Amino acid sequence: MWCRQARGSVPRRLAAGGGRALAGPSQGAVSGELLRHLEHLALVDFRDREGVERLRGAIRFADRLREVNTDGVEPMDSVLEDRCLYLREDDVTEGNCTKELLNNAREKVEEYFVAPPGILCCPECDLQLVSHNSLFSVR
Amino acid sequence: VPPPTSPRSHCARRTTFPRGHCGEASEPLARQNGGGGAGLRWGLAPGVAALAPWVPVVGLEIHAQISSNSKLFSGSQVQFAAPPNSLVSFFDASLPGTLPVLNRRCVEAAVMTGLALNCSINKKSLFDRKHYFYADLPAGYQITQQRVPIAVNGSLSYSLCIDNKMSQMVTKTVRIKQIQLEQDSGKSLHDDSRSQTLVDLNRAGVGLMEVVMEPDMCCGEEAAAAVRELQLILQTLGSSQAIMAEGQLRVDANVSVHHPGEPYGVRTEVKNINSIRFLAKAIDYEIQRQIEELENGGTILNETRAFDSKLGCTVPMRDKEGMQDYRFMPEPNLPPLILYDTKSLPANVNHQQVVNIDWIHERLPDLPSAKRAKLVELYGILPEHSFTLVNEDGLTEFFENVLKQTQMKPKKVIGWILNDLLSYLKQHSCTVKESPVSSVLLADLLNLLEKKEISASAAKQVFEELWKGEGKTPLEIVKEKQLQLIEDREELEQICQAVIDEHEKEVMAIKAGNQKIVNKLIGLVQRATQGRSNPVLVKQILEKKLSE
């Protein structure tokens, strides 16, 4: 994410990627509770040493944003902010492709998708969480 | 300790307190109660030294499905009950590479609703993503408007009748915090036997207006009245058909209780309410449950509870592991939604690409409150009557059709509509459209009555016959059952004389000065003539004879 007045105000050393991270509130400390919470939200199991180290690295990397002074700068939340939001006419132009959609489903019952029961939320459940190793390809 | 009386009794007292009248402690009322009696407040038992009263607080979150042909961000059709997954586009199924495209009709619906609810319309509103995992939310997030919704700071006025009679109505207001546009989710069918959930995405992506009300209400009755009024407004605007039974209007209630002067208590959220009647029940049950729990030294958990309509109680829903973290973020694929008014409208603009608030405002239809006021002004009926007329689908039209075809005054006709027609409809669970008695037939009947060809009681008999729907006209029924008023004065005099002769005791009482007994004799004559005598004439004849 770039600030609107980014040009010229990002210190060169940051752009080069060699700067030291400012001491932010996290300081690399990641509590067990935070880990559990993140796993719960992302449905990813990464509580081994490598996973935690990666997480710390990601936080350090993102913390470098704090070095930029954003006082008095209106946050920009979309690069589309000065574009026109296109409004569509209220006509039925899509749908009726049940077969195609269900082709993607590993399991189906009549014309319904099949999902596991309940709310997928607790790492403590015996639901299989995705291992982080299969998600992050390049360090 | 006997249970408190039904909530109606306490609501009957105050009308001037802006809110919290259900439980607010007040000296005059306490004195009125004395040792306890009618008008009990929440938690007070009769005859017991007053425990600190409870103030219930009720807020509502209402989701109304927008009435449109296609969905909020895609071109698939909006329709209730279609083959599973047949109304689903690639975007609705969250396939990669698809993007949301906003439907102008949905924006207009939200603006209309905001204007009707006296809101400020935000000329710039933003879309956000609300993340959570659930089988019927394929994207893993819902597109909503959390930071800057389309409309804010409105109000909704509604009326309650006090004391359960239609004789006294009081107007209340609830503040509308905001109205936001958001996507609906699909439907999950839980198959516990096979430990699986079946998912139908037909509803996924349908446009919703979420109406958030401030916690200005204090009991189930107020909430029900507010929702009913909102339903009428939405149906009048056409922005939503708001049929609760089809899931087009969903209401969640937030309920808490506290002692006057103390901070608000912990609130619970009550879901799974399928009708307005159940809404009132669920809220009142939850208020009662919380009071009992707290008075027994327990605590209230900040949880979500479901209303079980069969048992009439609320039960905890499956624990969602504490508070959800929705990780709101701006929707990166949608620029801000800009609305215009006549002043800010840019020149040379494609009208299809622009929503003009003023244009919509000028075309707003008459809201229910305006309709009611017009009915009262035009026809001289009571405000309570106008409420019933507007509340019942098709009844106003029926009433006006009868008026067109009869000489009878509206103030008399309304009695027949509300007391006779409506009660028959309710007894047989019919809608106005299903009524076996059409406006033409009723008008015919009322004309016979107006022309004094039949008496009022005969008319009621005819109405009962008409209700059978056998296709006979009122005149035919009158002739068949010989219900015409007796025209022959001599015949009437004979009958009156006979009644006088058979009731010496009453006659003596009348001659002694008790005039009220004349009514009894009139009644007897009516019975003897099977309702075919004109009571006014009978009274004349009787009085003449008795004075001889």
XYZ file of C-alpha atoms in Angstrom:
687
model
C 0.000 0.000 0.000
C 1.411 3.343 -1.005
C 0.474 6.648 0.541
C -0.841 9.191 -1.913
C 2.177 11.443 -1.445
C 4.607 8.572 -1.546
C 6.782 9.886 -4.347
C 9.822 11.427 -2.783
C 8.883 10.777 0.808
C 9.902 7.167 1.136
C 13.471 7.107 2.413
C 15.800 5.454 -0.052
C 17.134 2.955 2.433
C 13.633 1.529 2.938
C 13.009 1.211 -0.749
C 16.210 -0.744 -1.017
C 14.908 -3.123 1.609
C 17.898 -2.898 3.900
C 16.588 -0.786 6.749
C 16.334 -1.805 10.349
C 12.807 -2.297 11.613
C 11.578 0.283 14.095
C 10.696 -1.089 17.466
C 6.968 -1.549 17.083
C 4.619 -2.826 19.772
C 4.971 -6.418 18.584
C 8.777 -6.471 18.605
C 8.636 -9.957 17.264
C 6.824 -11.250 20.343
C 3.997 -13.491 19.324
C 1.946 -14.912 22.184
C 0.363 -18.337 22.183
C -3.038 -16.752 22.386
C -2.380 -14.651 19.297
C -1.218 -17.748 17.444
C -4.335 -19.652 18.352
C -6.481 -16.715 17.302
C -4.716 -16.394 13.946
C -4.977 -20.108 13.253
C -8.671 -19.930 14.080
C -9.196 -17.043 11.671
C -7.119 -18.328 8.824
C -7.752 -22.055 9.265
C -4.043 -22.583 8.789
C -1.938 -24.620 11.171
C 1.471 -22.991 11.623
C 2.373 -23.420 15.223
C 5.686 -25.143 14.598
C 8.985 -23.247 14.921
C 9.320 -22.532 11.238
C 5.790 -21.203 11.020
C 6.227 -18.882 13.989
C 9.539 -17.602 12.631
C 7.901 -16.839 9.302
C 5.146 -14.994 11.064
C 7.678 -12.934 13.000
C 9.464 -12.123 9.795
C 6.259 -11.001 8.162
C 5.471 -8.719 11.104
C 8.987 -7.236 10.996
C 8.606 -6.589 7.296
C 5.236 -4.885 7.662
C 6.453 -2.853 10.666
C 8.811 -0.957 8.391
C 5.796 0.956 7.116
C 5.753 2.771 10.429
C 8.902 4.630 9.432
C 6.931 6.734 6.977
C 5.403 9.866 8.413
C 1.719 9.914 7.537
C 0.633 12.871 9.676
C -2.120 14.816 7.977
C -2.385 12.364 5.087
C -5.843 11.030 4.296
C -5.654 7.231 4.163
C -6.306 5.858 0.714
C -8.090 2.565 0.766
C -8.405 1.877 -2.922
C -6.465 2.829 -6.034
C -9.894 3.126 -7.621
C -10.962 5.988 -5.379
C -11.253 8.524 -8.158
C -12.855 6.132 -10.590
C -16.551 6.022 -11.271
C -18.447 3.135 -9.763
C -20.198 1.562 -12.719
C -23.915 0.935 -12.146
C -25.493 -2.033 -13.845
C -29.082 -2.222 -15.139
C -31.319 -4.568 -13.159
C -31.531 -7.287 -15.838
C -31.120 -11.032 -15.474
C -28.071 -11.908 -17.544
C -26.447 -14.794 -15.683
C -27.164 -18.001 -13.849
C -28.626 -21.268 -15.080
C -25.294 -23.043 -15.094
C -25.882 -25.565 -12.332
C -24.107 -28.366 -14.131
C -20.975 -26.349 -14.802
C -20.776 -25.137 -11.224
C -21.292 -28.582 -9.746
C -18.521 -29.949 -11.962
C -16.118 -28.221 -9.583
C -17.558 -29.951 -6.541
C -15.726 -32.942 -5.163
C -18.925 -34.140 -3.547
C -22.501 -33.357 -4.369
C -25.949 -34.556 -3.356
C -28.561 -34.088 -6.065
C -27.864 -30.488 -6.999
C -26.463 -29.309 -3.696
C -22.847 -28.701 -2.772
C -21.741 -30.767 0.206
C -19.865 -29.265 3.121
C -18.762 -30.606 6.496
C -21.256 -30.018 9.312
C -21.058 -27.114 11.764
C -19.047 -23.950 11.830
C -15.453 -24.445 10.753
C -13.659 -22.587 13.458
C -11.842 -24.415 16.179
C -8.311 -25.740 15.775
C -9.197 -28.017 18.641
C -11.736 -29.778 16.419
C -10.556 -32.726 14.429
C -11.078 -30.814 11.222
C -8.053 -30.900 9.025
C -6.359 -27.552 8.840
C -4.158 -26.688 5.911
C -0.474 -26.901 6.714
C 1.423 -23.655 6.186
C 4.115 -25.418 4.216
C 1.818 -25.946 1.295
C 0.733 -22.291 1.263
C 3.910 -20.253 1.259
C 5.982 -21.178 -1.708
C 8.807 -18.635 -1.632
C 10.308 -17.161 1.522
C -43.405 -15.335 44.189
C -46.143 -15.260 41.590
C -45.050 -14.412 38.059
C -45.522 -10.835 36.896
C -48.603 -10.107 34.864
C -48.459 -9.790 31.130
C -46.486 -6.851 29.817
C -49.568 -5.115 28.459
C -50.617 -3.887 31.871
C -47.438 -1.941 32.489
C -47.328 -0.431 29.063
C -50.804 0.873 29.705
C -49.592 3.449 32.197
C -47.071 5.808 30.693
C -47.276 7.455 27.372
C -45.243 10.542 28.018
C -41.901 8.939 28.845
C -39.746 8.728 25.742
C -38.509 5.255 26.552
C -38.011 2.900 29.381
C -41.553 3.418 30.527
C -41.851 -0.291 31.020
C -39.608 -0.298 34.049
C -38.781 3.245 35.038
C -39.299 3.784 38.729
C -41.512 6.724 39.458
C -43.134 7.938 42.617
C -46.634 8.569 41.328
C -46.832 5.126 39.805
C -45.468 3.473 42.926
C -48.111 5.210 44.956
C -50.739 4.123 42.482
C -49.621 0.566 42.810
C -49.921 0.728 46.550
C -49.709 -2.833 47.699
C -49.413 -4.042 44.137
C -52.352 -4.296 41.791
C -52.811 -3.694 38.128
C -50.054 -2.061 36.138
C -47.227 -4.156 37.486
C -43.843 -3.332 36.176
C -41.253 -5.898 35.214
C -40.096 -7.859 38.213
C -42.608 -6.508 40.710
C -44.834 -9.023 42.385
C -48.070 -7.945 43.991
C -48.096 -7.475 47.714
C -44.302 -7.574 48.000
C -42.251 -4.569 49.059
C -41.042 -3.047 45.811
C -37.843 -4.657 44.536
C -35.797 -2.317 42.387
C -37.620 -2.284 39.069
C -35.969 -3.390 35.842
C -35.627 -1.383 32.653
C -35.545 -3.658 29.608
C -33.663 -2.364 26.562
C -34.457 -3.701 23.109
C -32.618 -2.930 19.867
C -33.312 -4.475 16.483
C -31.193 -5.431 13.473
C -33.382 -5.941 10.477
C -32.378 -7.402 7.147
C -34.758 -6.697 4.276
C -34.260 -8.423 0.949
C -34.309 -5.889 -1.857
C -37.034 -6.433 -4.402
C -35.075 -6.541 -7.665
C -34.784 -8.765 -10.730
C -31.107 -9.517 -10.296
C -28.632 -9.685 -7.448
C -26.626 -6.917 -5.813
C -23.337 -7.520 -7.585
C -24.209 -9.999 -10.332
C -26.777 -10.627 -13.042
C -28.281 -13.838 -11.714
C -31.961 -13.857 -10.940
C -33.578 -13.183 -7.567
C -36.371 -15.671 -6.977
C -37.809 -17.568 -4.062
C -37.931 -21.340 -4.446
C -36.034 -22.380 -7.564
C -34.066 -25.574 -8.267
C -30.934 -25.579 -6.091
C -27.946 -23.704 -7.511
C -29.811 -22.696 -10.671
C -29.741 -18.948 -9.951
C -26.005 -18.784 -9.379
C -23.421 -16.994 -11.489
C -19.667 -17.561 -11.400
C -19.295 -14.494 -9.187
C -21.914 -15.780 -6.724
C -19.999 -19.065 -6.517
C -16.861 -17.029 -5.869
C -14.902 -18.511 -8.735
C -11.558 -16.811 -9.268
C -11.383 -13.965 -11.771
C -14.900 -12.665 -11.123
C -15.656 -9.147 -9.944
C -18.655 -7.412 -8.321
C -20.741 -5.034 -10.480
C -23.232 -2.912 -8.549
C -26.930 -3.056 -9.480
C -28.432 0.446 -9.761
C -31.913 -0.711 -8.719
C -30.498 -1.830 -5.344
C -28.959 1.587 -4.781
C -32.278 3.262 -5.593
C -34.114 0.931 -3.214
C -31.751 1.838 -0.391
C -32.063 5.569 -1.096
C -35.881 5.346 -1.156
C -35.893 3.508 2.127
C -33.460 5.968 3.676
C -35.605 8.919 2.593
C -38.794 7.295 3.872
C -37.119 6.779 7.232
C -35.970 10.422 7.456
C -32.301 9.518 7.102
C -29.433 11.620 5.818
C -28.269 10.031 2.612
C -24.477 9.837 2.392
C -23.481 11.178 -0.989
C -20.320 9.128 -0.704
C -20.527 5.675 0.810
C -18.009 2.854 0.815
C -18.008 -0.925 0.550
C -16.117 -3.235 2.901
C -15.406 -6.914 3.341
C -16.535 -8.736 6.457
C -14.624 -12.018 6.804
C -15.855 -15.226 8.368
C -15.918 -18.856 7.330
C -19.199 -20.578 6.667
C -20.249 -23.108 4.060
C -22.868 -20.822 2.509
C -20.425 -17.928 2.085
C -18.163 -19.205 -0.685
C -15.895 -16.146 -0.830
C -15.120 -16.323 2.879
C -16.295 -12.728 3.210
C -19.458 -10.695 2.732
C -19.411 -7.351 0.912
C -21.123 -4.837 3.189
C -20.903 -1.178 4.224
C -19.348 -0.988 7.626
C -17.460 2.310 7.661
C -19.668 4.668 5.691
C -23.129 3.247 4.903
C -25.535 4.713 2.391
C -27.932 6.296 4.934
C -27.663 7.346 8.592
C -29.554 9.019 11.429
C -33.180 8.462 10.648
C -36.317 7.737 12.629
C -39.365 5.523 12.444
C -42.673 6.454 14.054
C -45.100 3.754 15.026
C -48.245 3.485 17.111
C -49.335 1.255 19.927
C -52.763 0.756 21.340
C -52.832 0.955 25.104
C -54.848 -1.390 27.258
C -55.377 -3.781 24.380
C -58.399 -1.801 23.237
C -58.366 0.116 20.026
C -59.638 3.163 21.831
C -56.341 4.793 22.708
C -53.320 4.961 20.487
C -49.989 6.458 21.323
C -47.196 7.349 18.897
C -43.610 6.362 19.593
C -40.365 6.852 17.737
C -37.327 4.691 17.332
C -34.086 6.118 15.959
C -32.535 4.503 12.916
C -28.781 4.355 13.282
C -28.032 3.443 9.681
C -29.064 1.603 6.556
C -26.423 -0.326 4.639
C -26.305 -2.355 1.457
C -24.930 -5.855 1.767
C -24.936 -9.326 0.225
C -27.116 -12.167 1.420
C -25.530 -15.562 2.020
C -26.618 -18.880 0.532
C -28.671 -21.456 2.385
C -27.343 -24.361 4.426
C -29.390 -27.467 5.009
C -27.975 -29.430 7.887
C -28.097 -33.180 7.491
C -27.102 -34.403 10.919
C -27.713 -38.053 10.095
C -25.002 -38.056 7.466
C -22.913 -35.453 9.268
C -22.909 -33.057 6.361
C -24.317 -29.735 5.216
C -25.982 -29.249 1.856
C -25.421 -25.831 0.322
C -27.670 -23.966 -2.107
C -26.233 -20.687 -3.375
C -29.398 -19.341 -5.022
C -29.716 -16.741 -2.296
C -25.999 -15.923 -2.185
C -25.437 -12.388 -3.392
C -29.048 -11.199 -3.242
C -29.160 -7.540 -2.186
C -30.063 -6.767 1.411
C -30.749 -3.532 3.235
C -29.680 -3.809 6.832
C -31.658 -1.394 8.991
C -30.034 -0.860 12.367
C -32.299 0.567 15.057
C -31.052 2.164 18.259
C -32.105 0.452 21.482
C -35.061 2.768 22.048
C -37.647 0.100 22.661
C -38.516 -1.603 25.891
C -40.709 -4.598 25.199
C -41.906 -7.088 22.612
C -45.023 -5.125 21.804
C -43.069 -2.011 20.841
C -40.656 -4.005 18.724
C -43.519 -5.785 16.960
C -45.303 -2.509 16.216
C -42.107 -0.913 14.913
C -41.355 -3.862 12.645
C -44.936 -3.935 11.365
C -44.728 -0.258 10.448
C -41.364 -0.784 8.743
C -42.852 -3.690 6.827
C -45.738 -1.515 5.628
C -43.337 1.233 4.577
C -41.098 -1.149 2.638
C -44.098 -2.695 0.906
C -45.507 0.721 0.027
C -42.153 1.842 -1.401
C -41.719 -1.451 -3.207
C -38.081 -1.575 -2.107
C -38.769 -4.898 -0.411
C -41.784 -7.191 -0.292
C -40.799 -7.814 3.341
C -42.627 -11.134 3.712
C -41.193 -12.640 6.895
C -42.381 -16.119 6.073
C -40.274 -16.128 2.893
C -37.218 -14.780 4.629
C -37.494 -11.401 2.916
C -37.543 -9.692 6.284
C -35.357 -11.059 9.064
C -35.223 -9.572 12.519
C -32.633 -10.119 15.225
C -33.296 -8.629 18.636
C -30.697 -7.398 21.117
C -32.055 -7.563 24.646
C -30.693 -6.473 28.003
C -32.040 -5.295 31.366
C -30.705 -2.915 33.989
C -31.858 -0.982 37.034
C -32.796 2.651 36.464
C -29.786 4.899 36.844
C -27.320 2.057 36.394
C -25.370 1.294 33.215
C -26.873 -1.004 30.567
C -26.710 -4.703 31.302
C -25.056 -7.427 29.236
C -27.060 -8.028 26.110
C -27.983 -11.205 24.296
C -28.867 -11.502 20.653
C -32.005 -13.434 19.763
C -32.256 -14.964 16.301
C -34.489 -17.344 14.369
C -37.660 -15.300 14.698
C -40.062 -16.073 11.882
C -43.047 -13.821 12.441
C -43.993 -10.564 14.101
C -46.011 -12.396 16.686
C -43.007 -14.550 17.614
C -40.829 -11.444 17.730
C -42.908 -10.040 20.588
C -42.960 -13.393 22.361
C -39.242 -13.998 21.996
C -38.323 -10.554 23.318
C -40.684 -10.742 26.267
C -39.467 -14.227 27.126
C -35.840 -13.121 26.983
C -36.497 -10.056 29.156
C -38.219 -12.261 31.714
C -35.442 -14.852 31.580
C -32.764 -12.236 32.164
C -34.652 -10.696 35.088
C -35.157 -14.072 36.739
C -31.545 -15.027 36.172
C -30.260 -11.788 37.688
C -32.682 -11.850 40.598
C -31.518 -15.353 41.418
C -27.957 -14.079 41.599
C -26.907 -15.353 38.171
C -25.220 -13.497 35.329
C -26.138 -12.904 31.718
C -23.725 -14.154 29.079
C -23.091 -12.076 25.986
C -24.312 -14.802 23.679
C -26.540 -15.538 20.733
C -29.759 -17.358 21.466
C -32.310 -18.884 19.134
C -36.043 -18.607 19.622
C -37.814 -21.947 19.737
C -41.326 -21.188 18.582
C -42.753 -24.537 19.699
C -41.526 -24.181 23.269
C -41.926 -20.415 23.320
C -38.480 -19.849 24.788
C -34.955 -18.866 23.803
C -32.115 -21.377 23.854
C -28.381 -20.806 23.477
C -27.138 -21.321 19.944
C -24.020 -23.358 19.315
C -21.195 -21.454 20.919
C -19.292 -19.482 18.313
C -16.072 -19.488 20.335
C -16.517 -16.021 21.767
C -16.493 -12.811 19.770
C -15.901 -13.060 16.056
C -13.059 -11.105 14.507
C -14.416 -10.013 11.154
C -11.225 -8.335 9.956
C -13.072 -5.570 8.144
C -11.173 -4.174 5.193
C -12.153 -1.885 2.318
C -13.503 -3.764 -0.698
C -10.635 -3.214 -3.117
C -12.676 -3.938 -6.234
C -15.257 -1.205 -5.756
C -14.717 2.549 -5.883
C -16.798 4.731 -3.532
C -20.502 4.991 -4.347
C -21.279 8.601 -5.248
C -24.875 9.838 -5.215
C -26.046 13.156 -6.586
C -28.829 15.637 -6.060
C -30.140 18.201 -8.503
C -27.528 20.748 -7.437
C -24.515 18.507 -7.671
C -25.589 16.651 -10.802
C -22.837 17.019 -13.405
C -23.874 18.164 -16.857
C -23.693 15.839 -19.867
C -23.872 12.758 -17.768
C -25.240 9.361 -18.725
C -28.467 9.083 -16.718
C -28.046 5.380 -16.364
C -24.855 5.938 -14.446
C -26.285 8.394 -11.966
C -28.574 8.132 -8.953
C -30.266 11.445 -8.155
C -31.554 11.637 -4.601
C -33.926 14.526 -5.343
C -35.437 12.691 -8.305
C -36.166 9.722 -6.050
C -37.531 11.949 -3.300
C -40.035 13.560 -5.645
C -41.352 10.166 -6.653
C -41.815 8.661 -3.197
C -45.340 7.271 -2.806
C -47.641 8.127 0.102
C -46.292 6.432 3.193
C -48.663 4.524 5.511
C -48.808 7.438 7.955
C -49.888 9.769 5.151
C -52.435 7.237 3.911
C -53.920 6.941 7.380
C -54.148 10.697 7.795
C -55.915 10.978 4.449
C -58.443 8.308 5.386
C -59.253 10.074 8.625
C -59.622 13.402 6.871
C -61.636 12.152 3.900
C -64.027 9.884 5.712
C -64.145 11.159 9.263
C -63.198 7.776 10.712
C -61.160 7.387 13.887
C -57.341 7.099 13.751
C -57.555 3.589 15.223
C -59.802 2.591 12.332
C -57.336 3.937 9.807
C -54.666 1.771 11.394
C -56.673 -1.379 10.929
C -57.589 -0.391 7.367
C -53.996 0.198 6.328
C -52.688 -2.771 8.290
C -54.863 -5.330 6.541
C -53.850 -6.015 2.969
C -56.611 -4.860 0.569
C -58.995 -3.650 3.250
C -58.744 0.048 2.396
C -59.559 -0.725 -1.208
C -62.520 -2.869 -0.159
C -63.797 -0.107 2.123
C -63.530 2.522 -0.601
C -65.229 0.269 -3.134
C -68.187 -0.227 -0.808
C -68.397 3.517 -0.254
C -68.600 4.121 -3.980
C -71.651 1.891 -4.263
C -73.683 2.909 -1.239
C -75.348 5.964 0.241
C -74.510 4.893 3.756
C -72.151 7.275 5.539
C -68.490 6.194 5.902
C -68.734 6.325 9.684
C -71.436 3.670 9.574
C -69.847 1.616 6.826
C -66.581 1.386 8.744
C -68.404 -0.432 11.531
C -69.506 -3.142 9.119
C -66.016 -3.400 7.637
C -64.178 -3.646 10.944
C -66.680 -5.429 13.165
C -68.453 -7.749 10.786
C -66.320 -8.368 7.696
C -62.959 -8.344 9.430
C -64.029 -10.565 12.302
C -65.440 -13.151 9.887
C -62.198 -12.986 7.891
C -60.132 -13.510 11.018
C -62.311 -16.354 12.262
C -61.884 -18.203 8.986
C -58.260 -17.136 8.464
C -59.085 -15.518 5.136
C -57.417 -12.583 3.493
C -59.531 -9.745 2.120
C -58.917 -11.035 -1.389
C -60.324 -14.432 -0.404
C -63.503 -12.959 1.070
C -66.688 -14.723 -0.101
C -68.509 -11.438 0.444
C -67.462 -8.981 -2.258
C -67.655 -5.205 -1.934
C -70.623 -5.238 -4.346
C -72.600 -7.652 -2.185
C -71.842 -5.778 0.999
C -72.808 -2.492 -0.620
C -76.138 -4.030 -1.732
C -76.815 -5.189 1.802
C -75.977 -1.827 3.311
C -78.281 -0.127 0.806
C -81.193 -2.300 1.954
C -80.416 -1.310 5.516
C -80.051 2.348 4.631
C -83.393 2.352 2.837
C -84.910 0.827 5.951
C -86.151 -2.222 4.125
C -84.589 -4.419 6.787
C -83.561 -3.921 10.380
C -79.959 -3.970 11.626
C -80.349 -7.390 13.192
C -81.871 -8.753 9.991
C -78.910 -7.317 8.106
C -76.544 -9.305 10.316
C -78.497 -12.445 9.506
C -78.211 -11.690 5.807
C -74.483 -11.119 6.175
C -74.090 -14.516 7.768
C -75.911 -16.065 4.797
C -73.783 -14.138 2.324
C -70.693 -15.459 4.000
C -71.622 -18.985 2.910
C -70.794 -17.798 -0.578
C -73.699 -19.539 -2.274
C -74.001 -16.783 -4.841
C -77.287 -15.328 -3.630
C -77.785 -11.580 -3.559
C -78.843 -9.849 -0.335
C -82.292 -9.163 -1.791
C -82.773 -12.838 -2.615
C -81.806 -13.841 0.909
C -84.164 -11.275 2.414
C -87.047 -12.592 0.354
C -86.123 -16.210 1.048
C -85.942 -15.787 4.785
C -88.692 -13.197 4.883
C -86.583 -10.691 6.690
C -88.224 -7.573 5.320
C -89.415 -5.071 7.861
C -93.084 -5.329 8.573
C -94.705 -2.445 6.765
C -98.240 -3.086 7.949
C -98.867 -0.814 10.933
C -101.912 -2.754 11.977
C -99.938 -5.991 12.153
C -97.313 -4.302 14.303
C -99.950 -2.869 16.602
C -101.435 -6.310 17.076
C -98.084 -7.800 18.016
C -97.327 -4.953 20.400
C -100.678 -5.367 22.045
C -100.043 -9.068 22.468
C -96.714 -8.402 24.171
C -98.298 -5.841 26.458
C -101.067 -8.247 27.380
C -98.586 -10.996 28.239
C -96.351 -8.888 30.427
C -98.512 -7.214 33.045
C -95.714 -6.918 35.573
C -93.495 -4.985 33.189
C -96.369 -2.768 32.109
C -97.077 -1.875 35.711
C -93.429 -1.052 36.301
C -93.411 1.259 33.314
C -96.565 2.985 34.411
C -94.973 3.392 37.824
C -92.204 5.387 36.205
C -89.471 2.910 35.190
C -89.067 3.898 31.551
C -86.133 1.576 30.912
C -88.378 -1.466 30.826
C -89.814 -0.229 27.551
C -86.609 -1.482 25.954
C -87.354 -4.952 27.229
C -90.747 -4.865 25.586
C -89.217 -3.612 22.358
C -86.842 -6.556 22.501
C -89.718 -8.936 22.999
C -91.519 -7.506 19.992
C -88.343 -7.888 17.970
C -88.153 -11.506 18.986
C -91.794 -12.100 18.169
C -91.283 -10.589 14.718
C -87.953 -12.370 14.211
C -86.106 -9.105 13.814
C -88.504 -7.742 11.260
C -89.774 -4.763 13.171
C -88.426 -1.242 13.105
C -87.456 -0.557 16.728
C -88.165 3.154 16.472
C -91.688 2.528 15.234
C -92.258 -0.192 17.819
C -91.230 2.152 20.586
C -93.683 4.758 19.319
C -96.542 2.268 19.211
C -95.749 0.828 22.655
C -95.482 4.218 24.271
C -98.735 5.288 22.706
C -100.495 2.185 23.949
C -99.009 2.400 27.413
C -100.083 5.970 27.841
C -103.683 5.124 27.069
